[in-house]
Every structure is written in C-alpha cells, then in structure tokens.
PDB file of C-alpha atoms in Angstrom:
ATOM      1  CA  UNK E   1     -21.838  -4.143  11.060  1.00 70.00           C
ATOM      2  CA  UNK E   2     -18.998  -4.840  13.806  1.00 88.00           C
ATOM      3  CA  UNK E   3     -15.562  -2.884  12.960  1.00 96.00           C
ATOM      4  CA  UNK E   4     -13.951  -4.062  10.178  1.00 97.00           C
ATOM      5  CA  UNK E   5     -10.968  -6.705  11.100  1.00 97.00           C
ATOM      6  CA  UNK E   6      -7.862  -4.914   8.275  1.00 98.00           C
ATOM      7  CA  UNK E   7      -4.426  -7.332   8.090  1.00 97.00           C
ATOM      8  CA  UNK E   8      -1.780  -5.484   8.365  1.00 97.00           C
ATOM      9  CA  UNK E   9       1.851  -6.448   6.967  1.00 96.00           C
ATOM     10  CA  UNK E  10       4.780  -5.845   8.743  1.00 91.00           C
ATOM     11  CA  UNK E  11       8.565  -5.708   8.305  1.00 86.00           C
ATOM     12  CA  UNK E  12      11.726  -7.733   8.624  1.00 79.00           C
ATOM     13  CA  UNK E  13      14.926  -6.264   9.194  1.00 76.00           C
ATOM     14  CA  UNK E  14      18.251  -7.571   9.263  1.00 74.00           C
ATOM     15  CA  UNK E  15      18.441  -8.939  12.437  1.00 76.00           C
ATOM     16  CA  UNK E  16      15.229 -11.042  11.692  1.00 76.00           C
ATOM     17  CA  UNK E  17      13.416  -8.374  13.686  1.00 80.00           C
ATOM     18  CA  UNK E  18       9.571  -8.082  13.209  1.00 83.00           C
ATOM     19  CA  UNK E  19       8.677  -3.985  13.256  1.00 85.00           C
ATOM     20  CA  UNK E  20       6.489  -1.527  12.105  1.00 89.00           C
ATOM     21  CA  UNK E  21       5.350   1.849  12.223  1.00 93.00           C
ATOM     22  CA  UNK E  22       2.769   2.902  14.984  1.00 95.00           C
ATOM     23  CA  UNK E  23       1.151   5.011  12.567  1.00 98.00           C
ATOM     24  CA  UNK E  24      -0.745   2.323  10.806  1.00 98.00           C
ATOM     25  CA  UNK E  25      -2.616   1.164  13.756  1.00 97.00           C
ATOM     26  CA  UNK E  26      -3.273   5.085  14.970  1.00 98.00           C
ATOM     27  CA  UNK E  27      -4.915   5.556  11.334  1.00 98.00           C
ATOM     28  CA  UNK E  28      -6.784   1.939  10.938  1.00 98.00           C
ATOM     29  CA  UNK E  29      -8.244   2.858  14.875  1.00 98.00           C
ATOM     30  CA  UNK E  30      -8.614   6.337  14.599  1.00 98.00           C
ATOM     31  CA  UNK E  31     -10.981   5.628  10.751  1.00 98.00           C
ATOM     32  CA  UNK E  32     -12.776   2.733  13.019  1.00 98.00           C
ATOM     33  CA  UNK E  33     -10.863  -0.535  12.133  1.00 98.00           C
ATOM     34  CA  UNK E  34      -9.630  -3.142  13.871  1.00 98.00           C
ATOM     35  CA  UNK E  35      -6.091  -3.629  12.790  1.00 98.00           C
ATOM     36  CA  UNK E  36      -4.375  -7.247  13.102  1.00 96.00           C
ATOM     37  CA  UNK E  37      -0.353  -7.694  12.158  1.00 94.00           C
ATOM     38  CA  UNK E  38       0.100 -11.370   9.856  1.00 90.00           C
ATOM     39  CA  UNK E  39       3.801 -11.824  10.972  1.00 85.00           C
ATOM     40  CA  UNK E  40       6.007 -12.404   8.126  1.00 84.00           C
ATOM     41  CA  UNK E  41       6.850 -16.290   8.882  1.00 76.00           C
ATOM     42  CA  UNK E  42       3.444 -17.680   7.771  1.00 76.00           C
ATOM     43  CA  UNK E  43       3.594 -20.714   3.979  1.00 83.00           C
ATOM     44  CA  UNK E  44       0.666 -20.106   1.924  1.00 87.00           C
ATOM     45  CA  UNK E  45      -1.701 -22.249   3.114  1.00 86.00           C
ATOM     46  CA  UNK E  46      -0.800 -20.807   7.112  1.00 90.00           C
ATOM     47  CA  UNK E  47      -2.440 -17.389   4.946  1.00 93.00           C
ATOM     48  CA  UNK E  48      -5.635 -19.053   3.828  1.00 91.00           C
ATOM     49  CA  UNK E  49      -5.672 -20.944   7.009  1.00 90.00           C
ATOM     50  CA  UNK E  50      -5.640 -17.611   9.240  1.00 90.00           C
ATOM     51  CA  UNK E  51      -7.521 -15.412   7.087  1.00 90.00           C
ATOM     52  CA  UNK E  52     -10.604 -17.784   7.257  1.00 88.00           C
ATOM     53  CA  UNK E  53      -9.905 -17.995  10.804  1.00 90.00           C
ATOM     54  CA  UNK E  54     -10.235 -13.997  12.015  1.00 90.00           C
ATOM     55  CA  UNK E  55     -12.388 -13.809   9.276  1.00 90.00           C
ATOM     56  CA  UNK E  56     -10.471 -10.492   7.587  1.00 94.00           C
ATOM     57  CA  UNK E  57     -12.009  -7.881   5.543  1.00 97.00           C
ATOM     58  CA  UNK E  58      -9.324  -6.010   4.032  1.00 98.00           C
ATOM     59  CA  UNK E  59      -5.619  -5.709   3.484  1.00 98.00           C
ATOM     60  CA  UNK E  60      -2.986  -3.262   3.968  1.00 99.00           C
ATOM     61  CA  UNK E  61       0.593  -3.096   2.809  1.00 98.00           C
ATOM     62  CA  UNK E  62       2.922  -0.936   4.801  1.00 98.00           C
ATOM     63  CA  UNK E  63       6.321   0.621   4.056  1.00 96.00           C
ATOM     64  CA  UNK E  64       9.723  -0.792   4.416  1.00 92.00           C
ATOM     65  CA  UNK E  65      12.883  -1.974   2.718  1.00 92.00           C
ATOM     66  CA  UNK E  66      13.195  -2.318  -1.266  1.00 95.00           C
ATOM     67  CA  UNK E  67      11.941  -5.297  -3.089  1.00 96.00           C
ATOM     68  CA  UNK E  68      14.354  -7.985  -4.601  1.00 96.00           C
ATOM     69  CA  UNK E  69      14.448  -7.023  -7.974  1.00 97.00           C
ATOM     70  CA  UNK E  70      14.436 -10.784  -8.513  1.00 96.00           C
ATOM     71  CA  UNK E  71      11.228 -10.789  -7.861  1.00 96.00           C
ATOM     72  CA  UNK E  72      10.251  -8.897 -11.143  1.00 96.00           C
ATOM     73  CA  UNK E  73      13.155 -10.504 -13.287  1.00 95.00           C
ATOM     74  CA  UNK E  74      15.528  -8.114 -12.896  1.00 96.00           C
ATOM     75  CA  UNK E  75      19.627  -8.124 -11.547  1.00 95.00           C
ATOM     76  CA  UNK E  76      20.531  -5.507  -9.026  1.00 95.00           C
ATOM     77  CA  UNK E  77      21.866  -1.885  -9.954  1.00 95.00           C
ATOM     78  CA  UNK E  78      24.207   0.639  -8.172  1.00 91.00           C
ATOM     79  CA  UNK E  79      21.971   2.134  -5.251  1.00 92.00           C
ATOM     80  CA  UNK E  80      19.220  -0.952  -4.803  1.00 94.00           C
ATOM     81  CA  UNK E  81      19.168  -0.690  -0.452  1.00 92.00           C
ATOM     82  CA  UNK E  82      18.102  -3.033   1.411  1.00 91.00           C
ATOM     83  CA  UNK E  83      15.924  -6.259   0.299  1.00 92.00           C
ATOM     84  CA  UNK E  84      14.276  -9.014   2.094  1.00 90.00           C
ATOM     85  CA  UNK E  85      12.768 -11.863  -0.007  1.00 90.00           C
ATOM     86  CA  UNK E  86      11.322 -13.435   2.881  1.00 89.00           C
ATOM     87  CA  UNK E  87       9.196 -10.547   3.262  1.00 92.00           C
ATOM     88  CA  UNK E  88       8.576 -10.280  -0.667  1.00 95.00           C
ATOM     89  CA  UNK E  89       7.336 -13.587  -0.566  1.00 94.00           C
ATOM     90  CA  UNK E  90       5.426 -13.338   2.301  1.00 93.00           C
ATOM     91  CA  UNK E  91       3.627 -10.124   1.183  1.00 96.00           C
ATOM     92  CA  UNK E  92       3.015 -11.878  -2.517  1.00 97.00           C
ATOM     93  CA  UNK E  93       1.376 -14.487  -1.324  1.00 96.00           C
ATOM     94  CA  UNK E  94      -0.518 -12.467   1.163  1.00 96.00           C
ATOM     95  CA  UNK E  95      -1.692 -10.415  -1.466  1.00 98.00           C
ATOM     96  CA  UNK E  96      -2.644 -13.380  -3.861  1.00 97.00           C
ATOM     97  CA  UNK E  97      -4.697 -14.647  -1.049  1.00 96.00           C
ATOM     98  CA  UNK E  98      -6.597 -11.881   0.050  1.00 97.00           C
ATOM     99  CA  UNK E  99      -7.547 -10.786  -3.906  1.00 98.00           C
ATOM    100  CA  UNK E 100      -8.578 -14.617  -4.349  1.00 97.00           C
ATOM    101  CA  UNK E 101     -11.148 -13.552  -1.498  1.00 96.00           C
ATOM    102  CA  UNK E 102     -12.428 -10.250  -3.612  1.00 96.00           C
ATOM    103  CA  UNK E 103     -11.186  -8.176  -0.241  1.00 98.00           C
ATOM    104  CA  UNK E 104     -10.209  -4.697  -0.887  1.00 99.00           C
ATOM    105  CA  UNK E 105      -6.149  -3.881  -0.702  1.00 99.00           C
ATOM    106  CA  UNK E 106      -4.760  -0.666   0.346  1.00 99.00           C
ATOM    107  CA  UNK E 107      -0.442  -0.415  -0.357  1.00 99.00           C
ATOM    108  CA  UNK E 108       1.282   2.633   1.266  1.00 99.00           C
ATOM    109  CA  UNK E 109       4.922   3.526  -0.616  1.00 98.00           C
ATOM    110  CA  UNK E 110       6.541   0.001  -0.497  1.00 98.00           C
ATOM    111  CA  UNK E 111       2.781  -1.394  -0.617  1.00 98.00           C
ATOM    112  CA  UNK E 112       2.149   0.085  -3.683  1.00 99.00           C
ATOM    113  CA  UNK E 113       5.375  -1.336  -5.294  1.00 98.00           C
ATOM    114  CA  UNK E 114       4.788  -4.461  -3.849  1.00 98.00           C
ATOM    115  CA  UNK E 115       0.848  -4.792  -5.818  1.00 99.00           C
ATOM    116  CA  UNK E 116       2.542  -3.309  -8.620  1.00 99.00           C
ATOM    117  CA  UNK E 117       4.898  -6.305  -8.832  1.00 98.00           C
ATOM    118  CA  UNK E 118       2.684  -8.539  -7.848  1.00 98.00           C
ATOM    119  CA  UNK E 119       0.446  -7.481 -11.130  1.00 99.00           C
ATOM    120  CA  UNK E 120       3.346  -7.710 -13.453  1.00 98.00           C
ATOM    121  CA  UNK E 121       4.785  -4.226 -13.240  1.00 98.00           C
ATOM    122  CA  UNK E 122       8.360  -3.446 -12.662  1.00 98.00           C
ATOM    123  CA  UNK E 123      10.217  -1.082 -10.520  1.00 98.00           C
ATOM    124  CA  UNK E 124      13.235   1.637 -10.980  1.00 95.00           C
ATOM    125  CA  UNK E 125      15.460   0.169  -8.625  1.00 96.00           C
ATOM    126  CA  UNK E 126      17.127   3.024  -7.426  1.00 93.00           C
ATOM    127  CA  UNK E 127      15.926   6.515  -8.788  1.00 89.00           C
ATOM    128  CA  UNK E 128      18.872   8.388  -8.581  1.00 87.00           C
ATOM    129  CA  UNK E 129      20.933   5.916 -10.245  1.00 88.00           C
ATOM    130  CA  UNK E 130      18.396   4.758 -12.968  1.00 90.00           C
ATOM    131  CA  UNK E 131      16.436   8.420 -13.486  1.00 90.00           C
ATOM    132  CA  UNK E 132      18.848  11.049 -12.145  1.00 84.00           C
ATOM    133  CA  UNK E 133      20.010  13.184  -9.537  1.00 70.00           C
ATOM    134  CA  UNK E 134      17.407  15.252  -9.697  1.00 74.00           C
ATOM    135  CA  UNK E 135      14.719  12.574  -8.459  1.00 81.00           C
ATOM    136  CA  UNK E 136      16.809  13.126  -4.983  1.00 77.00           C
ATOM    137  CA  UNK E 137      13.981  15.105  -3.819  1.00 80.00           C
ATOM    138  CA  UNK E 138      11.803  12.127  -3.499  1.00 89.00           C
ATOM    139  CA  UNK E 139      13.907  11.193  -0.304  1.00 90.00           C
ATOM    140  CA  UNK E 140      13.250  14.060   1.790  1.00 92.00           C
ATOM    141  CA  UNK E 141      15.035  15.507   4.500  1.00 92.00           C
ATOM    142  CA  UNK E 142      12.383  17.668   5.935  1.00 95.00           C
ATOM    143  CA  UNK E 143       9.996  15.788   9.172  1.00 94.00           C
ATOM    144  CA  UNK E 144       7.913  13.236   8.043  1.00 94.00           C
ATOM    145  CA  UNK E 145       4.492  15.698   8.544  1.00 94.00           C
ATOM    146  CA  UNK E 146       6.113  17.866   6.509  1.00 93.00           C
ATOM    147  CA  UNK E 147       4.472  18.181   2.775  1.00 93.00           C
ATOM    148  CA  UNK E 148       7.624  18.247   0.146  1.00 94.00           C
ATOM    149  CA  UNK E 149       5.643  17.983  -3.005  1.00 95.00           C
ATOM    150  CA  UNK E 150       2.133  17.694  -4.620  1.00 97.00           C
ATOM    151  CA  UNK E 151       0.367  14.950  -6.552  1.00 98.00           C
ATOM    152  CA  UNK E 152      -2.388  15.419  -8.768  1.00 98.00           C
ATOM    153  CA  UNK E 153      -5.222  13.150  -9.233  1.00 99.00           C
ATOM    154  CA  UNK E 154      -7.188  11.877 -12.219  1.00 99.00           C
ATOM    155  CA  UNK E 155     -10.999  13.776 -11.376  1.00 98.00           C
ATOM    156  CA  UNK E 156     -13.188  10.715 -11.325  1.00 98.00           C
ATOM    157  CA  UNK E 157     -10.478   8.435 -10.004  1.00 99.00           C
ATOM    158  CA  UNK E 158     -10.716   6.294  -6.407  1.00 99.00           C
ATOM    159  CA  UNK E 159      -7.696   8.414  -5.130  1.00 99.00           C
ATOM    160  CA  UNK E 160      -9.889  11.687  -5.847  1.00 99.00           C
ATOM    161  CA  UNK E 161     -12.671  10.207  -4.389  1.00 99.00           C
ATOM    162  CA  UNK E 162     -10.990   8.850  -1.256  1.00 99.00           C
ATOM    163  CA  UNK E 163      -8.853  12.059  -0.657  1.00 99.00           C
ATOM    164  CA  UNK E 164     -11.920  14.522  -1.766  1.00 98.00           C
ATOM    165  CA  UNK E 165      -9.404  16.753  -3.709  1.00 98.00           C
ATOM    166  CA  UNK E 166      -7.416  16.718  -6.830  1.00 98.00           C
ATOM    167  CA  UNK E 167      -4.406  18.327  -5.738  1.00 98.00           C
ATOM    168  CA  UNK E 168      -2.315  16.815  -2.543  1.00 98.00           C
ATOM    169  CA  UNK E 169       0.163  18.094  -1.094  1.00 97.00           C
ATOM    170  CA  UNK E 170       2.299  15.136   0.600  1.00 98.00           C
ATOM    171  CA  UNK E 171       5.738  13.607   2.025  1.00 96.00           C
ATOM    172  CA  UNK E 172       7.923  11.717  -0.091  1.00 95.00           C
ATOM    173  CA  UNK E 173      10.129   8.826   1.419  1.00 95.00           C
ATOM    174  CA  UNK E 174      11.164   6.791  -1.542  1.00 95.00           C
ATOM    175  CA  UNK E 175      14.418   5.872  -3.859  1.00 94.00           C
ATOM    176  CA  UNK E 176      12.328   3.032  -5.810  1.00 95.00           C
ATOM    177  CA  UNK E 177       9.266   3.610  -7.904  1.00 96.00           C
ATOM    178  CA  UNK E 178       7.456   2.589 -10.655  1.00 98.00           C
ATOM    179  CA  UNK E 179       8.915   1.999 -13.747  1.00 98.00           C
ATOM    180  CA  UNK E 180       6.414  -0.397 -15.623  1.00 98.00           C
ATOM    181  CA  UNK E 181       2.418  -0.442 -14.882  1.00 99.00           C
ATOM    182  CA  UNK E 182       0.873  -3.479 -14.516  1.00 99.00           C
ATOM    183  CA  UNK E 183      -1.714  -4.022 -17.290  1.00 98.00           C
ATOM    184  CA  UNK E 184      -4.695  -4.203 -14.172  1.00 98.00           C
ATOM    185  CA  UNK E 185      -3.508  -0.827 -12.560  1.00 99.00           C
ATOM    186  CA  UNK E 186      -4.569   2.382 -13.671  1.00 99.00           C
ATOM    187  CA  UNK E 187      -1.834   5.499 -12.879  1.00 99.00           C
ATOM    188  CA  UNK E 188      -4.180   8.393 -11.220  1.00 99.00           C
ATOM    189  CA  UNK E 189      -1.541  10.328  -9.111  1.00 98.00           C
ATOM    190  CA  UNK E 190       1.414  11.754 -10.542  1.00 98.00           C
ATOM    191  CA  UNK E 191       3.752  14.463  -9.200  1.00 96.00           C
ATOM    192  CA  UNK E 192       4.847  17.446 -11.581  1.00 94.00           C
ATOM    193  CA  UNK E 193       8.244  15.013 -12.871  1.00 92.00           C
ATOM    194  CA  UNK E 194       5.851  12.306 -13.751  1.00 94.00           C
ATOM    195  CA  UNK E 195       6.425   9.923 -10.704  1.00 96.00           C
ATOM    196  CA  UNK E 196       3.736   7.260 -10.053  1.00 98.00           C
ATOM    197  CA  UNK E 197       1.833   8.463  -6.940  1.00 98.00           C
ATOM    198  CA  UNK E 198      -1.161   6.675  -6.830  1.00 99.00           C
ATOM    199  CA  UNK E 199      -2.491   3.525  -8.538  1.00 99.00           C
ATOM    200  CA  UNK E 200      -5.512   1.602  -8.249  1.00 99.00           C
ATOM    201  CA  UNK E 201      -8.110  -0.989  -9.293  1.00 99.00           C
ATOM    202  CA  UNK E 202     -11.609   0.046  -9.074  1.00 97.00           C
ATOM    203  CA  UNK E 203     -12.925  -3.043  -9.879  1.00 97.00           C
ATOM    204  CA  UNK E 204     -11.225  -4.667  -7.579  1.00 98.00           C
ATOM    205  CA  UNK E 205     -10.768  -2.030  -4.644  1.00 98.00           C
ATOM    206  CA  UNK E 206      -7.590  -1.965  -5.071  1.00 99.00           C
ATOM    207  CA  UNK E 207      -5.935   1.211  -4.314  1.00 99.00           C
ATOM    208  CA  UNK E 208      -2.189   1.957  -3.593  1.00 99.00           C
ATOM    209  CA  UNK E 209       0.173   5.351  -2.855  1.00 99.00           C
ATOM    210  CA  UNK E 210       3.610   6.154  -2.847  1.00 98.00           C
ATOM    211  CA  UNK E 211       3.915   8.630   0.175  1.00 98.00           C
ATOM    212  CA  UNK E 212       2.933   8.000   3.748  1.00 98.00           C
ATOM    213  CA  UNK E 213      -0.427   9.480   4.631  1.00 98.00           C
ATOM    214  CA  UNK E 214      -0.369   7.327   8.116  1.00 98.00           C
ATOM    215  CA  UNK E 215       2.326  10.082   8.803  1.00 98.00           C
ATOM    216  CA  UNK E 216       0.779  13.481   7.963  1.00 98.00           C
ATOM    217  CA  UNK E 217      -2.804  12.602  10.342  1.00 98.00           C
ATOM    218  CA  UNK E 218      -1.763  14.809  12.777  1.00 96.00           C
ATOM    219  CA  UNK E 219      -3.907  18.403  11.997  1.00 95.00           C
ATOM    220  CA  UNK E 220      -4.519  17.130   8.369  1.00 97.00           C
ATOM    221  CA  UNK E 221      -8.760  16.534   8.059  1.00 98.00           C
ATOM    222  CA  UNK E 222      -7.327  15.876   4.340  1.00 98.00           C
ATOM    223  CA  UNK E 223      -5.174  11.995   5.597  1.00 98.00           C
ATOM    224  CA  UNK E 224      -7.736  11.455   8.323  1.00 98.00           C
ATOM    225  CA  UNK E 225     -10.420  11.480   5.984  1.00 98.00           C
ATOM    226  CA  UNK E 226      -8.801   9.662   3.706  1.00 99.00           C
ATOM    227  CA  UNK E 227      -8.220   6.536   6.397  1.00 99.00           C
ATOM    228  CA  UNK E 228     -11.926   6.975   6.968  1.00 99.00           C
ATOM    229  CA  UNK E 229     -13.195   6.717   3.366  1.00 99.00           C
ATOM    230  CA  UNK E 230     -11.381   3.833   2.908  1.00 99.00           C
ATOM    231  CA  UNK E 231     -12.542   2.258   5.938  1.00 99.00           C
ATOM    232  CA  UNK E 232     -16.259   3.486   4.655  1.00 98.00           C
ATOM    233  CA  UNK E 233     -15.490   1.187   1.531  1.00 98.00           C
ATOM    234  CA  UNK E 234     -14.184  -1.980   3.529  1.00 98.00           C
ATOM    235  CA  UNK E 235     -17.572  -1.892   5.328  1.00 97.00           C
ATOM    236  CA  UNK E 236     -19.555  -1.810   2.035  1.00 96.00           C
ATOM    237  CA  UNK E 237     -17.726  -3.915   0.169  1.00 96.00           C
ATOM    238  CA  UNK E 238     -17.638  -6.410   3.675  1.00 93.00           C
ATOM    239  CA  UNK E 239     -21.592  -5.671   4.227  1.00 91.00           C
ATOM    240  CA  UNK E 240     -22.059  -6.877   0.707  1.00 89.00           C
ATOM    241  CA  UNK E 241     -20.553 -10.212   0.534  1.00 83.00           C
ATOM    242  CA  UNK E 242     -22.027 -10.854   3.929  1.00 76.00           C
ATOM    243  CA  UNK E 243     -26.057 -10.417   2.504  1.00 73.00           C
ATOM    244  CA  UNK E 244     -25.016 -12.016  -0.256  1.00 67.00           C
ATOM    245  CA  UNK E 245     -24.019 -15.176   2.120  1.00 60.00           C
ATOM    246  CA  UNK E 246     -26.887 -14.805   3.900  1.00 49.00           C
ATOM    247  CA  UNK E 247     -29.161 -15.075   0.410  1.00 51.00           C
ATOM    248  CA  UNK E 248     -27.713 -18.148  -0.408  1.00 52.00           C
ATOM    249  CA  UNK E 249     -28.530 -19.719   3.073  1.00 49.00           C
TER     250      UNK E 249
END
C-alpha cells in the first residue's frame, strides 16, 4: 500500500494566523505518513468535499489554545486562556466527518480534549482554579523533551499496545483536562493525581493523549515507536476497507 495520506489540524491565533508545530509533520514522516494540514476556514460540506478528494486515511488533532467552554455547555471560570470557536468548530466537524468515514483519529493534549467534547465529555477549565494549586505541575517549566511526570497504562489497553510499555514517563503542557468521560471513551492513562492521560476507542481506533509525544522523538525509541505503531494501524485499518471495496466491485 502507498503511504498513508493523515489530515492534520492546525491552529488559529489571535491575529487570524494559521500555525502549527513542526513536530507533527517530523513524527507523521519520520513513522512513514504523508501528512496534509485542512486549514481551519473550511463549512462542513468543504470537509466531506476534500476528504473524498485526497482520499484521507486518518486524522490527527494537534495542540493549541483552550476550547470554548460553550462548546460543552458550560460559562467561563477564573483562569480559562485563550479560546477560538472558529477552530472548535472547525475541528468538531472535522472530527464528525472523518468518524462518519470509520478512519482512525489520533488527538495530542488539546486533541484529546477536543474528541472528548466532541463525545459528550466535559473539561476542567482551568486546573488550578477548578482542582488546585497543586495541579501547577501539569504546566511545566522544564524543555519540552524533558519528562516531568509518568502515566500508567491499563495492560491490554491501545495506549499499552501502541507505546509497548505500561509505565511512561512524559512532558506535561496543559491547564485544561478532563473532567467528565464521554460514555464511548475508555480512561487507560492516568498520572499518580488521577489526571486523564490517555483515552481511546478501540472499536473505533480512536486513541487520544494529553502530553506531547511529537516533542520527546528526539533519542526516545519509546515516542518514535509509538508514531510508527500508529501509522502500522492506519495502514491496516486503510488496507482493509480498500479489499473490502475491491470485493464489492
């Protein structure tokens, strides 16, 4: 099978800026994936119209600014940063899309938020504010390679599988988290103060995380191989609905 073609989101700032990390095309290349930014200006049907066009095989959420709380029924508290509801929307919808199509999903930090929303989960807007001081830690002020904390997997889980360990140690850039699961998602990453690390979807290959693993590649076999299972799994899961087309013809 050719490489497989992943969609990449991307963010907005406030200048109505499109940006994005480097990072995520290093790690889609690098794992043997073809990655392809979907800017953030796109209705609905300009989605469906442009996925059927390049013909995409999976999805991936990146990081960026928080999500309107609106967006899971909430008001804003004391320490919500930055929002962008033209991105929310635009990542909803991209996600809606690309699930209608049965094509896997992978959500780094805000990405996982974003599916968990999308599901029917909520978020803590603001840790510190909402959880306590104590959930500081979670922003680090160490390099972005640099491990802060570990996260322990459910054995058996996707995240397990993909990461070939249950123990991780990772980086931690967030103030928002979960705060409800959605009733699709199953929790299998945790750190030691109970913060949602990983979730996922089996079923569905639908996986998500709440560090940056894009940013740790560097001397890590551990995130490298993780970009490349993944990758392995697009190809299957993209291998499988192609014979399947090719049955029915």
């Amino acid at each position: 099978m050719e490489k497989p073609v992943i969609i990449l989101s991307c963010d907005v700032d406030e200048r109505d800026r499109m940006r994005m990390r480097q990072e995520y095309f290093e790690a889609v290349i690098e794992a043997g994936g073809v990655p392809v930014v979907m800017p953030p200006l796109m209705l609905r049907s300009q989605i469906d119209e442009w996925l059927d066009r390049i013909d995409a095989d999976a999805l991936m959420l990146t990081g960026g600014c928080d999500i309107d709380p609106q967006t899971f029924r909430e008001t804003p508290v004391r320490g919500l940063g930055r929002v962008s509801l033209q991105r929310d929307v635009y990542e909803l919808g991209l996600l809606e899309a690309c699930m209608l199509r049965s094509m896997p999903v992978l959500g780094i930090c805000r990405g996982l938020q974003v599916i968990n929303v999308a599901l029917g989960g909520s978020l803590y807007q603001d840790m510190l504010s909402q959880m306590g001081t104590e959930f500081a830690r979670h922003q680090q002020k160490e390099p972005t390679e640099v491990a802060t904390h570990e996260v322990a997997f459910i054995a058996g889980s996707m995240a397990e599988n993909l990461f070939q360990t249950q123990f991780l140690p990772t980086n931690s850039h967030h103030h928002q988290c979960v705060h409800r699961v959605a009733d699709d998602l199953t929790v299998s990453g945790t750190t030691v103060d109970g913060v949602v690390e990983a979730l996922e979807w089996p079923e569905r290959e639908i996986f998500a995380v709440q560090f940056h693993p894009e940013r740790m590649r560097d001397g890590n076999p551990t995130m490298c191989g993780f970009f490349k299972n993944w990758i392995e799994r697009v190809v299957a899961v993209a291998s499988t609905k192609k014979s399947g087309i090719a049955k029915n013809d």
